[in-house]
């Protein structure tokens, strides 16, 4: 386990650049399996989850190289295996979505059931139902999903909940199906629109991405293309909260402000001053945040991924906030860690009542998942004294150059890599 040390109290100031979207890149990398030839994706983040997807694509026989300039080249002309191994799928849930493209290309796929961040039950029933609706025979046994279909056939698919992953997965599989697929109650996240843009550039026929009804008309084949991934709205949101909680003044470049509207609207409610200029965001705050209630919802609601860092900020707000988590029932597991830092939060089922305290105090805490870890980092930046965040590798799954960006903004952070026993940055 790696540990991040943070000495809180520095006002964050300066300019950083947003990285490319983790969730967007993962979906597009899986979809790249649909085409023969060389796919080039630019603006990808160099983070743990992307390296896991690289390993997955290689395990299937695709050639896959990341270079130093945030670009990944994928050549899936030859797929030598149709089996996605358990040791990779358990590392990251999103790697399960290679099932659809593999099936479409090879007529057969065997993919281990997923793992990933422990934030509650994360079933795969929508994915499986979607693939079955497209005519595949699916067998789920011994921890694997095995699917077979000589030819996928377009169908009507209704999702019980607008699942981002299932929408992307079914949309991807449907591109090479015969006939028309309609996905009802589809997720509307910006990453879905980006995936549709990418698939369309490859020759797919997709309408309605970004709305609750997506129509995919199958085509014979897709060509490999070059595509620039959208900025990571979760990373941007986390640094925006870090700016507000430290009463700082931070500019973030290369963002897509439109993707952040649901989140920015709530950040404004806390008193932060936000200016948007084309692709730059500036967040300023000069007093304690003001309490506000939040309710997480699928896009365009308040994003569940931002709930945890936002609660870290609300924990020092003036007043009491009520936070309701509607997407993942266990996304409150970090609360006990925030309490160790002095936060006054009471959880009642899917809601948490956050009574703002004047200040948090630095403490040793443990990150249990990606966004929980991000919340602890945000809290530590504002806390009095030193915090030790154990399990920072969870955060590395989603945040590129975390210490470098924080240091650039004036935060006092450092890391100990316990495996190498090395201190890799300015230990605060
Ligand atoms: C994606 C994001 C994740 C984000 C989440 C919700 C990636 C890699 N991850 O995860 O960061 O927090 O969207 O915005 O893109 N569900 C089912 N059955 C299914 C699939 C989902 O019941 O087959 C439920 C889930 O348990 C959850 C809800 O649907 O309660 C939404 O999950 P989903 O949108 O699918 O999340 P992911 O795509 O896994």
GROMACS .gro file of C-alpha atoms and ligand atoms in nm:
model
  467
    1UNK     CA    1   0.000   0.000   0.000
    2UNK     CA    2   0.118   0.351  -0.078
    3UNK     CA    3   0.065   0.645   0.153
    4UNK     CA    4   0.009   1.009   0.067
    5UNK     CA    5   0.112   1.262   0.331
    6UNK     CA    6  -0.066   1.595   0.324
    7UNK     CA    7  -0.003   1.895   0.546
    8UNK     CA    8  -0.324   2.094   0.526
    9UNK     CA    9  -0.386   2.464   0.540
   10UNK     CA   10  -0.229   2.589   0.216
   11UNK     CA   11  -0.457   2.797  -0.004
   12UNK     CA   12  -0.449   2.634  -0.349
   13UNK     CA   13  -0.354   2.883  -0.618
   14UNK     CA   14  -0.240   2.852  -0.978
   15UNK     CA   15  -0.322   2.677  -1.303
   16UNK     CA   16  -0.340   2.309  -1.394
   17UNK     CA   17  -0.451   2.119  -1.703
   18UNK     CA   18  -0.727   1.861  -1.695
   19UNK     CA   19  -0.645   1.507  -1.803
   20UNK     CA   20  -0.854   1.303  -2.044
   21UNK     CA   21  -1.160   1.117  -1.918
   22UNK     CA   22  -1.090   0.785  -1.747
   23UNK     CA   23  -1.439   0.648  -1.801
   24UNK     CA   24  -1.453   0.776  -2.158
   25UNK     CA   25  -1.116   0.625  -2.249
   26UNK     CA   26  -1.203   0.286  -2.101
   27UNK     CA   27  -1.526   0.258  -2.299
   28UNK     CA   28  -1.355   0.363  -2.622
   29UNK     CA   29  -1.061   0.126  -2.572
   30UNK     CA   30  -1.304  -0.166  -2.538
   31UNK     CA   31  -1.491  -0.047  -2.848
   32UNK     CA   32  -1.163  -0.034  -3.043
   33UNK     CA   33  -1.182  -0.415  -3.052
   34UNK     CA   34  -1.455  -0.377  -3.315
   35UNK     CA   35  -1.218  -0.261  -3.588
   36UNK     CA   36  -0.926  -0.406  -3.775
   37UNK     CA   37  -0.638  -0.163  -3.830
   38UNK     CA   38  -0.467   0.098  -3.614
   39UNK     CA   39  -0.679   0.301  -3.371
   40UNK     CA   40  -0.512   0.604  -3.212
   41UNK     CA   41  -0.664   0.766  -2.904
   42UNK     CA   42  -0.524   1.098  -2.787
   43UNK     CA   43  -0.570   1.285  -2.458
   44UNK     CA   44  -0.587   0.962  -2.260
   45UNK     CA   45  -0.493   0.977  -1.891
   46UNK     CA   46  -0.192   0.770  -1.786
   47UNK     CA   47  -0.349   0.610  -1.480
   48UNK     CA   48  -0.386   0.265  -1.328
   49UNK     CA   49  -0.721   0.176  -1.486
   50UNK     CA   50  -0.600   0.255  -1.837
   51UNK     CA   51  -0.296   0.030  -1.790
   52UNK     CA   52  -0.534  -0.246  -1.677
   53UNK     CA   53  -0.732  -0.205  -2.000
   54UNK     CA   54  -0.405  -0.216  -2.198
   55UNK     CA   55  -0.326  -0.549  -2.029
   56UNK     CA   56  -0.675  -0.673  -2.112
   57UNK     CA   57  -0.655  -0.582  -2.481
   58UNK     CA   58  -0.313  -0.747  -2.501
   59UNK     CA   59  -0.448  -1.062  -2.332
   60UNK     CA   60  -0.701  -1.082  -2.616
   61UNK     CA   61  -0.423  -1.059  -2.875
   62UNK     CA   62  -0.456  -0.692  -2.971
   63UNK     CA   63  -0.143  -0.481  -2.999
   64UNK     CA   64  -0.163  -0.193  -2.759
   65UNK     CA   65   0.100   0.072  -2.679
   66UNK     CA   66   0.084   0.384  -2.465
   67UNK     CA   67   0.337   0.651  -2.549
   68UNK     CA   68   0.464   0.943  -2.347
   69UNK     CA   69   0.228   1.195  -2.496
   70UNK     CA   70  -0.098   1.057  -2.357
   71UNK     CA   71  -0.171   0.854  -2.667
   72UNK     CA   72  -0.262   0.489  -2.697
   73UNK     CA   73  -0.235   0.298  -3.024
   74UNK     CA   74  -0.446  -0.016  -3.056
   75UNK     CA   75  -0.437  -0.267  -3.336
   76UNK     CA   76  -0.707  -0.529  -3.294
   77UNK     CA   77  -0.668  -0.681  -3.642
   78UNK     CA   78  -0.575  -1.017  -3.492
   79UNK     CA   79  -0.766  -1.125  -3.184
   80UNK     CA   80  -0.604  -1.448  -3.072
   81UNK     CA   81  -0.821  -1.506  -2.766
   82UNK     CA   82  -1.188  -1.456  -2.683
   83UNK     CA   83  -1.138  -1.510  -2.310
   84UNK     CA   84  -1.097  -1.221  -2.066
   85UNK     CA   85  -0.908  -1.353  -1.764
   86UNK     CA   86  -1.032  -1.317  -1.406
   87UNK     CA   87  -0.714  -1.156  -1.272
   88UNK     CA   88  -0.771  -0.857  -1.505
   89UNK     CA   89  -1.151  -0.825  -1.478
   90UNK     CA   90  -1.137  -0.839  -1.098
   91UNK     CA   91  -0.898  -0.542  -1.101
   92UNK     CA   92  -1.142  -0.323  -1.288
   93UNK     CA   93  -1.513  -0.361  -1.357
   94UNK     CA   94  -1.501  -0.167  -1.685
   95UNK     CA   95  -1.288  -0.439  -1.844
   96UNK     CA   96  -1.604  -0.656  -1.850
   97UNK     CA   97  -1.728  -0.445  -2.142
   98UNK     CA   98  -1.490  -0.622  -2.382
   99UNK     CA   99  -1.759  -0.893  -2.390
  100UNK     CA  100  -1.984  -0.722  -2.649
  101UNK     CA  101  -1.713  -0.624  -2.899
  102UNK     CA  102  -1.546  -0.967  -2.868
  103UNK     CA  103  -1.875  -1.139  -2.932
  104UNK     CA  104  -1.949  -0.916  -3.231
  105UNK     CA  105  -1.604  -0.985  -3.379
  106UNK     CA  106  -1.555  -1.353  -3.296
  107UNK     CA  107  -1.903  -1.494  -3.239
  108UNK     CA  108  -1.795  -1.612  -2.893
  109UNK     CA  109  -1.665  -1.451  -2.576
  110UNK     CA  110  -1.590  -1.568  -2.226
  111UNK     CA  111  -1.538  -1.292  -1.969
  112UNK     CA  112  -1.490  -1.321  -1.595
  113UNK     CA  113  -1.750  -1.152  -1.374
  114UNK     CA  114  -1.620  -0.813  -1.264
  115UNK     CA  115  -1.469  -0.662  -0.951
  116UNK     CA  116  -1.353  -0.300  -0.922
  117UNK     CA  117  -1.420  -0.039  -0.652
  118UNK     CA  118  -1.619  -0.178  -0.360
  119UNK     CA  119  -1.903   0.075  -0.353
  120UNK     CA  120  -2.200  -0.159  -0.334
  121UNK     CA  121  -2.363  -0.431  -0.536
  122UNK     CA  122  -2.267  -0.372  -0.896
  123UNK     CA  123  -2.453  -0.635  -1.091
  124UNK     CA  124  -2.415  -0.703  -1.462
  125UNK     CA  125  -2.776  -0.806  -1.530
  126UNK     CA  126  -2.847  -0.512  -1.766
  127UNK     CA  127  -2.538  -0.598  -1.970
  128UNK     CA  128  -2.634  -0.964  -1.991
  129UNK     CA  129  -2.999  -0.888  -2.077
  130UNK     CA  130  -2.888  -0.651  -2.350
  131UNK     CA  131  -2.653  -0.903  -2.507
  132UNK     CA  132  -2.927  -1.170  -2.487
  133UNK     CA  133  -3.177  -0.934  -2.650
  134UNK     CA  134  -2.931  -0.904  -2.939
  135UNK     CA  135  -2.969  -1.278  -2.987
  136UNK     CA  136  -2.670  -1.416  -2.799
  137UNK     CA  137  -2.688  -1.737  -2.602
  138UNK     CA  138  -2.546  -1.651  -2.259
  139UNK     CA  139  -2.430  -1.890  -1.991
  140UNK     CA  140  -2.322  -1.758  -1.650
  141UNK     CA  141  -2.138  -2.021  -1.452
  142UNK     CA  142  -1.823  -2.070  -1.246
  143UNK     CA  143  -1.761  -1.693  -1.224
  144UNK     CA  144  -1.761  -1.640  -1.601
  145UNK     CA  145  -2.009  -1.506  -1.854
  146UNK     CA  146  -1.992  -1.702  -2.175
  147UNK     CA  147  -2.176  -1.565  -2.479
  148UNK     CA  148  -2.222  -1.709  -2.826
  149UNK     CA  149  -2.387  -1.573  -3.142
  150UNK     CA  150  -2.292  -1.624  -3.507
  151UNK     CA  151  -2.459  -1.293  -3.585
  152UNK     CA  152  -2.601  -1.038  -3.340
  153UNK     CA  153  -2.947  -0.912  -3.438
  154UNK     CA  154  -3.080  -0.562  -3.362
  155UNK     CA  155  -3.345  -0.545  -3.089
  156UNK     CA  156  -3.537  -0.322  -2.846
  157UNK     CA  157  -3.354  -0.300  -2.514
  158UNK     CA  158  -3.509  -0.131  -2.210
  159UNK     CA  159  -3.280  -0.053  -1.916
  160UNK     CA  160  -3.442  -0.060  -1.569
  161UNK     CA  161  -3.195   0.212  -1.467
  162UNK     CA  162  -2.995   0.438  -1.698
  163UNK     CA  163  -2.668   0.251  -1.644
  164UNK     CA  164  -2.369   0.420  -1.806
  165UNK     CA  165  -2.174   0.098  -1.851
  166UNK     CA  166  -2.467  -0.104  -1.989
  167UNK     CA  167  -2.561   0.175  -2.232
  168UNK     CA  168  -2.204   0.192  -2.365
  169UNK     CA  169  -2.172  -0.185  -2.380
  170UNK     CA  170  -2.499  -0.249  -2.565
  171UNK     CA  171  -2.441   0.044  -2.799
  172UNK     CA  172  -2.098  -0.094  -2.888
  173UNK     CA  173  -2.220  -0.450  -2.945
  174UNK     CA  174  -2.513  -0.325  -3.157
  175UNK     CA  175  -2.287  -0.150  -3.411
  176UNK     CA  176  -2.210  -0.476  -3.592
  177UNK     CA  177  -2.554  -0.636  -3.536
  178UNK     CA  178  -2.789  -0.696  -3.827
  179UNK     CA  179  -3.074  -0.443  -3.817
  180UNK     CA  180  -3.170  -0.170  -3.572
  181UNK     CA  181  -3.120  -0.166  -3.196
  182UNK     CA  182  -3.304   0.082  -2.976
  183UNK     CA  183  -3.188   0.140  -2.620
  184UNK     CA  184  -3.464   0.292  -2.405
  185UNK     CA  185  -3.393   0.465  -2.072
  186UNK     CA  186  -3.034   0.498  -2.186
  187UNK     CA  187  -2.776   0.684  -1.977
  188UNK     CA  188  -2.700   1.036  -2.105
  189UNK     CA  189  -2.349   1.097  -1.971
  190UNK     CA  190  -2.103   1.300  -2.182
  191UNK     CA  191  -1.885   0.987  -2.205
  192UNK     CA  192  -2.169   0.815  -2.391
  193UNK     CA  193  -2.186   1.097  -2.643
  194UNK     CA  194  -1.808   1.078  -2.685
  195UNK     CA  195  -1.826   0.703  -2.744
  196UNK     CA  196  -2.102   0.759  -3.003
  197UNK     CA  197  -1.886   1.024  -3.175
  198UNK     CA  198  -1.597   0.779  -3.188
  199UNK     CA  199  -1.811   0.492  -3.320
  200UNK     CA  200  -1.971   0.721  -3.577
  201UNK     CA  201  -1.627   0.825  -3.702
  202UNK     CA  202  -1.558   0.451  -3.744
  203UNK     CA  203  -1.864   0.420  -3.968
  204UNK     CA  204  -2.134   0.328  -3.716
  205UNK     CA  205  -2.486   0.469  -3.751
  206UNK     CA  206  -2.600   0.604  -3.415
  207UNK     CA  207  -2.871   0.857  -3.328
  208UNK     CA  208  -2.983   0.996  -2.998
  209UNK     CA  209  -2.667   0.960  -2.786
  210UNK     CA  210  -2.711   1.204  -2.496
  211UNK     CA  211  -3.087   1.142  -2.487
  212UNK     CA  212  -3.281   0.856  -2.319
  213UNK     CA  213  -3.336   0.680  -2.652
  214UNK     CA  214  -3.041   0.566  -2.860
  215UNK     CA  215  -3.089   0.410  -3.200
  216UNK     CA  216  -2.810   0.203  -3.357
  217UNK     CA  217  -2.835   0.074  -3.710
  218UNK     CA  218  -2.590  -0.209  -3.758
  219UNK     CA  219  -2.323  -0.194  -4.029
  220UNK     CA  220  -2.107  -0.465  -4.189
  221UNK     CA  221  -1.776  -0.340  -4.053
  222UNK     CA  222  -1.606  -0.049  -3.880
  223UNK     CA  223  -1.274   0.114  -3.962
  224UNK     CA  224  -1.000   0.210  -3.716
  225UNK     CA  225  -0.973   0.587  -3.662
  226UNK     CA  226  -0.798   0.852  -3.455
  227UNK     CA  227  -1.001   1.013  -3.176
  228UNK     CA  228  -0.939   1.270  -2.903
  229UNK     CA  229  -1.095   1.176  -2.569
  230UNK     CA  230  -1.297   1.439  -2.377
  231UNK     CA  231  -1.162   1.590  -2.053
  232UNK     CA  232  -1.225   1.412  -1.723
  233UNK     CA  233  -1.514   1.593  -1.554
  234UNK     CA  234  -1.459   1.398  -1.230
  235UNK     CA  235  -1.095   1.502  -1.207
  236UNK     CA  236  -1.187   1.864  -1.282
  237UNK     CA  237  -1.465   1.850  -1.022
  238UNK     CA  238  -1.229   1.716  -0.758
  239UNK     CA  239  -0.975   1.999  -0.812
  240UNK     CA  240  -1.261   2.251  -0.814
  241UNK     CA  241  -1.370   2.126  -0.472
  242UNK     CA  242  -1.008   2.133  -0.353
  243UNK     CA  243  -0.990   2.498  -0.462
  244UNK     CA  244  -1.312   2.587  -0.281
  245UNK     CA  245  -1.233   2.400   0.042
  246UNK     CA  246  -0.893   2.573   0.073
  247UNK     CA  247  -1.045   2.915  -0.013
  248UNK     CA  248  -0.814   2.922  -0.310
  249UNK     CA  249  -0.804   3.057  -0.662
  250UNK     CA  250  -0.748   2.785  -0.922
  251UNK     CA  251  -0.769   2.784  -1.301
  252UNK     CA  252  -0.819   2.452  -1.478
  253UNK     CA  253  -0.744   2.443  -1.849
  254UNK     CA  254  -0.869   2.210  -2.123
  255UNK     CA  255  -1.202   2.139  -1.958
  256UNK     CA  256  -1.549   2.098  -2.114
  257UNK     CA  257  -1.756   2.329  -1.888
  258UNK     CA  258  -2.085   2.208  -2.038
  259UNK     CA  259  -2.020   1.858  -1.899
  260UNK     CA  260  -1.983   2.002  -1.550
  261UNK     CA  261  -2.304   2.207  -1.526
  262UNK     CA  262  -2.493   1.993  -1.268
  263UNK     CA  263  -2.188   1.993  -1.043
  264UNK     CA  264  -2.090   2.359  -1.090
  265UNK     CA  265  -2.441   2.474  -1.010
  266UNK     CA  266  -2.414   2.311  -0.664
  267UNK     CA  267  -2.060   2.439  -0.614
  268UNK     CA  268  -2.191   2.792  -0.675
  269UNK     CA  269  -2.456   2.731  -0.406
  270UNK     CA  270  -2.175   2.685  -0.155
  271UNK     CA  271  -2.049   3.037  -0.230
  272UNK     CA  272  -1.764   2.958  -0.470
  273UNK     CA  273  -1.720   3.209  -0.752
  274UNK     CA  274  -1.687   3.026  -1.082
  275UNK     CA  275  -1.600   3.177  -1.414
  276UNK     CA  276  -1.602   2.987  -1.737
  277UNK     CA  277  -1.413   3.093  -2.043
  278UNK     CA  278  -1.439   2.858  -2.340
  279UNK     CA  279  -1.232   2.566  -2.211
  280UNK     CA  280  -1.099   2.719  -1.889
  281UNK     CA  281  -1.260   2.712  -1.550
  282UNK     CA  282  -1.164   2.945  -1.263
  283UNK     CA  283  -1.278   2.864  -0.909
  284UNK     CA  284  -1.236   3.119  -0.630
  285UNK     CA  285  -1.352   3.115  -0.269
  286UNK     CA  286  -1.264   3.347   0.015
  287UNK     CA  287  -1.474   3.221   0.302
  288UNK     CA  288  -1.601   2.896   0.449
  289UNK     CA  289  -1.843   2.717   0.215
  290UNK     CA  290  -2.214   2.745   0.285
  291UNK     CA  291  -2.413   2.425   0.344
  292UNK     CA  292  -2.625   2.292   0.058
  293UNK     CA  293  -2.823   1.971   0.000
  294UNK     CA  294  -2.729   1.734  -0.279
  295UNK     CA  295  -2.903   1.437  -0.437
  296UNK     CA  296  -2.703   1.213  -0.671
  297UNK     CA  297  -2.871   1.107  -0.995
  298UNK     CA  298  -2.772   0.979  -1.335
  299UNK     CA  299  -2.662   1.256  -1.572
  300UNK     CA  300  -2.770   1.538  -1.593
  301UNK     CA  301  -2.821   1.505  -1.218
  302UNK     CA  302  -2.547   1.560  -0.961
  303UNK     CA  303  -2.284   1.291  -1.034
  304UNK     CA  304  -2.240   1.016  -0.776
  305UNK     CA  305  -1.862   1.029  -0.835
  306UNK     CA  306  -1.854   1.384  -0.701
  307UNK     CA  307  -2.060   1.306  -0.390
  308UNK     CA  308  -1.760   1.205  -0.179
  309UNK     CA  309  -1.526   1.500  -0.246
  310UNK     CA  310  -1.826   1.733  -0.214
  311UNK     CA  311  -1.916   1.591   0.128
  312UNK     CA  312  -1.556   1.647   0.239
  313UNK     CA  313  -1.612   2.015   0.159
  314UNK     CA  314  -1.958   2.028   0.320
  315UNK     CA  315  -1.805   1.887   0.638
  316UNK     CA  316  -1.651   2.230   0.706
  317UNK     CA  317  -1.943   2.434   0.569
  318UNK     CA  318  -2.145   2.683   0.767
  319UNK     CA  319  -2.471   2.503   0.839
  320UNK     CA  320  -2.609   2.155   0.787
  321UNK     CA  321  -2.640   1.973   0.454
  322UNK     CA  322  -2.838   1.663   0.364
  323UNK     CA  323  -2.677   1.441   0.102
  324UNK     CA  324  -2.875   1.164  -0.066
  325UNK     CA  325  -2.697   0.890  -0.261
  326UNK     CA  326  -2.930   0.736  -0.518
  327UNK     CA  327  -2.686   0.546  -0.737
  328UNK     CA  328  -2.464   0.332  -0.513
  329UNK     CA  329  -2.579   0.231  -0.168
  330UNK     CA  330  -2.229   0.188  -0.024
  331UNK     CA  331  -2.081   0.514  -0.141
  332UNK     CA  332  -2.080   0.644   0.217
  333UNK     CA  333  -1.812   0.409   0.344
  334UNK     CA  334  -1.556   0.688   0.370
  335UNK     CA  335  -1.767   0.877   0.628
  336UNK     CA  336  -1.607   0.696   0.921
  337UNK     CA  337  -1.267   0.813   0.794
  338UNK     CA  338  -1.387   1.175   0.768
  339UNK     CA  339  -1.519   1.140   1.123
  340UNK     CA  340  -1.166   1.050   1.233
  341UNK     CA  341  -1.067   1.391   1.098
  342UNK     CA  342  -1.335   1.560   1.311
  343UNK     CA  343  -1.630   1.570   1.066
  344UNK     CA  344  -1.981   1.555   1.214
  345UNK     CA  345  -2.172   1.331   0.973
  346UNK     CA  346  -2.456   1.091   1.047
  347UNK     CA  347  -2.563   0.836   0.791
  348UNK     CA  348  -2.918   0.711   0.772
  349UNK     CA  349  -2.960   0.464   0.488
  350UNK     CA  350  -2.910   0.644   0.159
  351UNK     CA  351  -2.880   0.987   0.323
  352UNK     CA  352  -2.615   1.157   0.529
  353UNK     CA  353  -2.662   1.463   0.746
  354UNK     CA  354  -2.348   1.672   0.740
  355UNK     CA  355  -2.320   1.929   1.020
  356UNK     CA  356  -2.042   2.164   0.921
  357UNK     CA  357  -1.759   2.196   1.175
  358UNK     CA  358  -1.519   2.488   1.183
  359UNK     CA  359  -1.217   2.283   1.092
  360UNK     CA  360  -1.098   1.930   1.035
  361UNK     CA  361  -0.783   1.794   1.195
  362UNK     CA  362  -0.524   1.592   1.010
  363UNK     CA  363  -0.524   1.219   1.092
  364UNK     CA  364  -0.414   0.883   0.954
  365UNK     CA  365  -0.700   0.761   0.732
  366UNK     CA  366  -0.757   0.481   0.481
  367UNK     CA  367  -0.891   0.514   0.126
  368UNK     CA  368  -1.137   0.233   0.051
  369UNK     CA  369  -1.211   0.321  -0.311
  370UNK     CA  370  -1.122   0.573  -0.579
  371UNK     CA  371  -1.358   0.861  -0.494
  372UNK     CA  372  -1.346   0.789  -0.120
  373UNK     CA  373  -0.972   0.841  -0.148
  374UNK     CA  374  -1.026   1.163  -0.342
  375UNK     CA  375  -1.256   1.287  -0.063
  376UNK     CA  376  -0.989   1.218   0.197
  377UNK     CA  377  -0.727   1.405  -0.007
  378UNK     CA  378  -0.961   1.705  -0.039
  379UNK     CA  379  -1.036   1.696   0.336
  380UNK     CA  380  -0.667   1.667   0.422
  381UNK     CA  381  -0.584   1.975   0.213
  382UNK     CA  382  -0.805   2.187   0.439
  383UNK     CA  383  -0.738   2.008   0.769
  384UNK     CA  384  -0.516   2.144   1.040
  385UNK     CA  385  -0.187   1.954   1.056
  386UNK     CA  386  -0.070   1.641   0.886
  387UNK     CA  387  -0.280   1.359   0.737
  388UNK     CA  388  -0.162   1.020   0.621
  389UNK     CA  389  -0.382   0.870   0.352
  390UNK     CA  390  -0.318   0.498   0.331
  391UNK     CA  391  -0.421   0.308   0.016
  392UNK     CA  392  -0.357   0.599  -0.219
  393UNK     CA  393  -0.325   0.349  -0.506
  394UNK     CA  394  -0.707   0.355  -0.519
  395UNK     CA  395  -0.681   0.724  -0.607
  396UNK     CA  396  -0.406   0.655  -0.862
  397UNK     CA  397  -0.662   0.448  -1.058
  398UNK     CA  398  -0.835   0.771  -1.155
  399UNK     CA  399  -0.610   1.074  -1.107
  400UNK     CA  400  -0.312   1.139  -1.332
  401UNK     CA  401  -0.009   1.306  -1.168
  402UNK     CA  402  -0.198   1.369  -0.844
  403UNK     CA  403   0.096   1.499  -0.640
  404UNK     CA  404   0.242   1.697  -0.930
  405UNK     CA  405  -0.085   1.883  -0.987
  406UNK     CA  406  -0.141   1.946  -0.616
  407UNK     CA  407   0.217   2.061  -0.568
  408UNK     CA  408   0.181   2.297  -0.862
  409UNK     CA  409  -0.112   2.455  -0.681
  410UNK     CA  410   0.094   2.499  -0.363
  411UNK     CA  411  -0.027   2.199  -0.162
  412UNK     CA  412   0.219   2.026   0.070
  413UNK     CA  413   0.205   1.663  -0.031
  414UNK     CA  414   0.439   1.367  -0.049
  415UNK     CA  415   0.418   0.996  -0.103
  416UNK     CA  416   0.581   0.688   0.042
  417UNK     CA  417   0.587   0.384  -0.179
  418UNK     CA  418   0.602   0.106   0.079
  419UNK     CA  419   0.710  -0.152  -0.175
  420UNK     CA  420   1.009   0.051  -0.281
  421UNK     CA  421   1.031   0.222   0.060
  422UNK     CA  422   1.099   0.540  -0.135
  423UNK     CA  423   0.980   0.892  -0.078
  424UNK     CA  424   0.888   1.009  -0.424
  425UNK     CA  425   0.802   1.373  -0.366
  426UNK     CA  426   0.844   1.662  -0.127
  427UNK     CA  427   0.735   1.489   0.193
  428UNK     CA  428   0.528   1.743   0.381
  429LIG     C1  429  -1.992   0.413  -1.436
  429LIG     C2  430  -1.864   0.484  -1.401
  429LIG     C3  431  -1.860   0.516  -1.252
  429LIG     C4  432  -1.985   0.591  -1.212
  429LIG     C5  433  -2.111   0.517  -1.256
  429LIG     C6  434  -2.238   0.595  -1.230
  429LIG     C7  435  -1.710   0.384  -1.560
  429LIG     C8  436  -1.589   0.301  -1.580
  429LIG     N1  437  -1.752   0.395  -1.434
  429LIG     O1  438  -1.993   0.288  -1.369
  429LIG     O2  439  -1.745   0.596  -1.229
  429LIG     O3  440  -1.987   0.603  -1.071
  429LIG     O4  441  -2.105   0.493  -1.397
  429LIG     O5  442  -2.234   0.718  -1.293
  429LIG     O6  443  -1.762   0.441  -1.653
  429LIG     N2  444  -2.668  -0.156  -1.237
  429LIG     C9  445  -2.745  -0.272  -1.229
  429LIG     N3  446  -2.724  -0.368  -1.323
  429LIG    C10  447  -2.631  -0.356  -1.422
  429LIG    C11  448  -2.555  -0.238  -1.430
  429LIG    C12  449  -2.576  -0.140  -1.334
  429LIG     O7  450  -2.829  -0.287  -1.141
  429LIG     O8  451  -2.617  -0.447  -1.504
  429LIG    C13  452  -2.688  -0.051  -1.136
  429LIG    C14  453  -2.565  -0.029  -1.049
  429LIG     O9  454  -2.562  -0.119  -0.942
  429LIG    C15  455  -2.585   0.113  -1.004
  429LIG    C16  456  -2.652   0.179  -1.125
  429LIG    O10  457  -2.705   0.074  -1.204
  429LIG    O11  458  -2.670   0.119  -0.893
  429LIG    C17  459  -2.561   0.263  -1.211
  429LIG    O12  460  -2.448   0.188  -1.247
  429LIG     P1  461  -2.371   0.211  -1.384
  429LIG    O13  462  -2.414   0.342  -1.443
  429LIG    O14  463  -2.384   0.089  -1.465
  429LIG    O15  464  -2.224   0.225  -1.336
  429LIG     P2  465  -2.096   0.178  -1.412
  429LIG    O16  466  -2.118   0.187  -1.559
  429LIG    O17  467  -2.046   0.049  -1.355
   0.00000   0.00000   0.00000
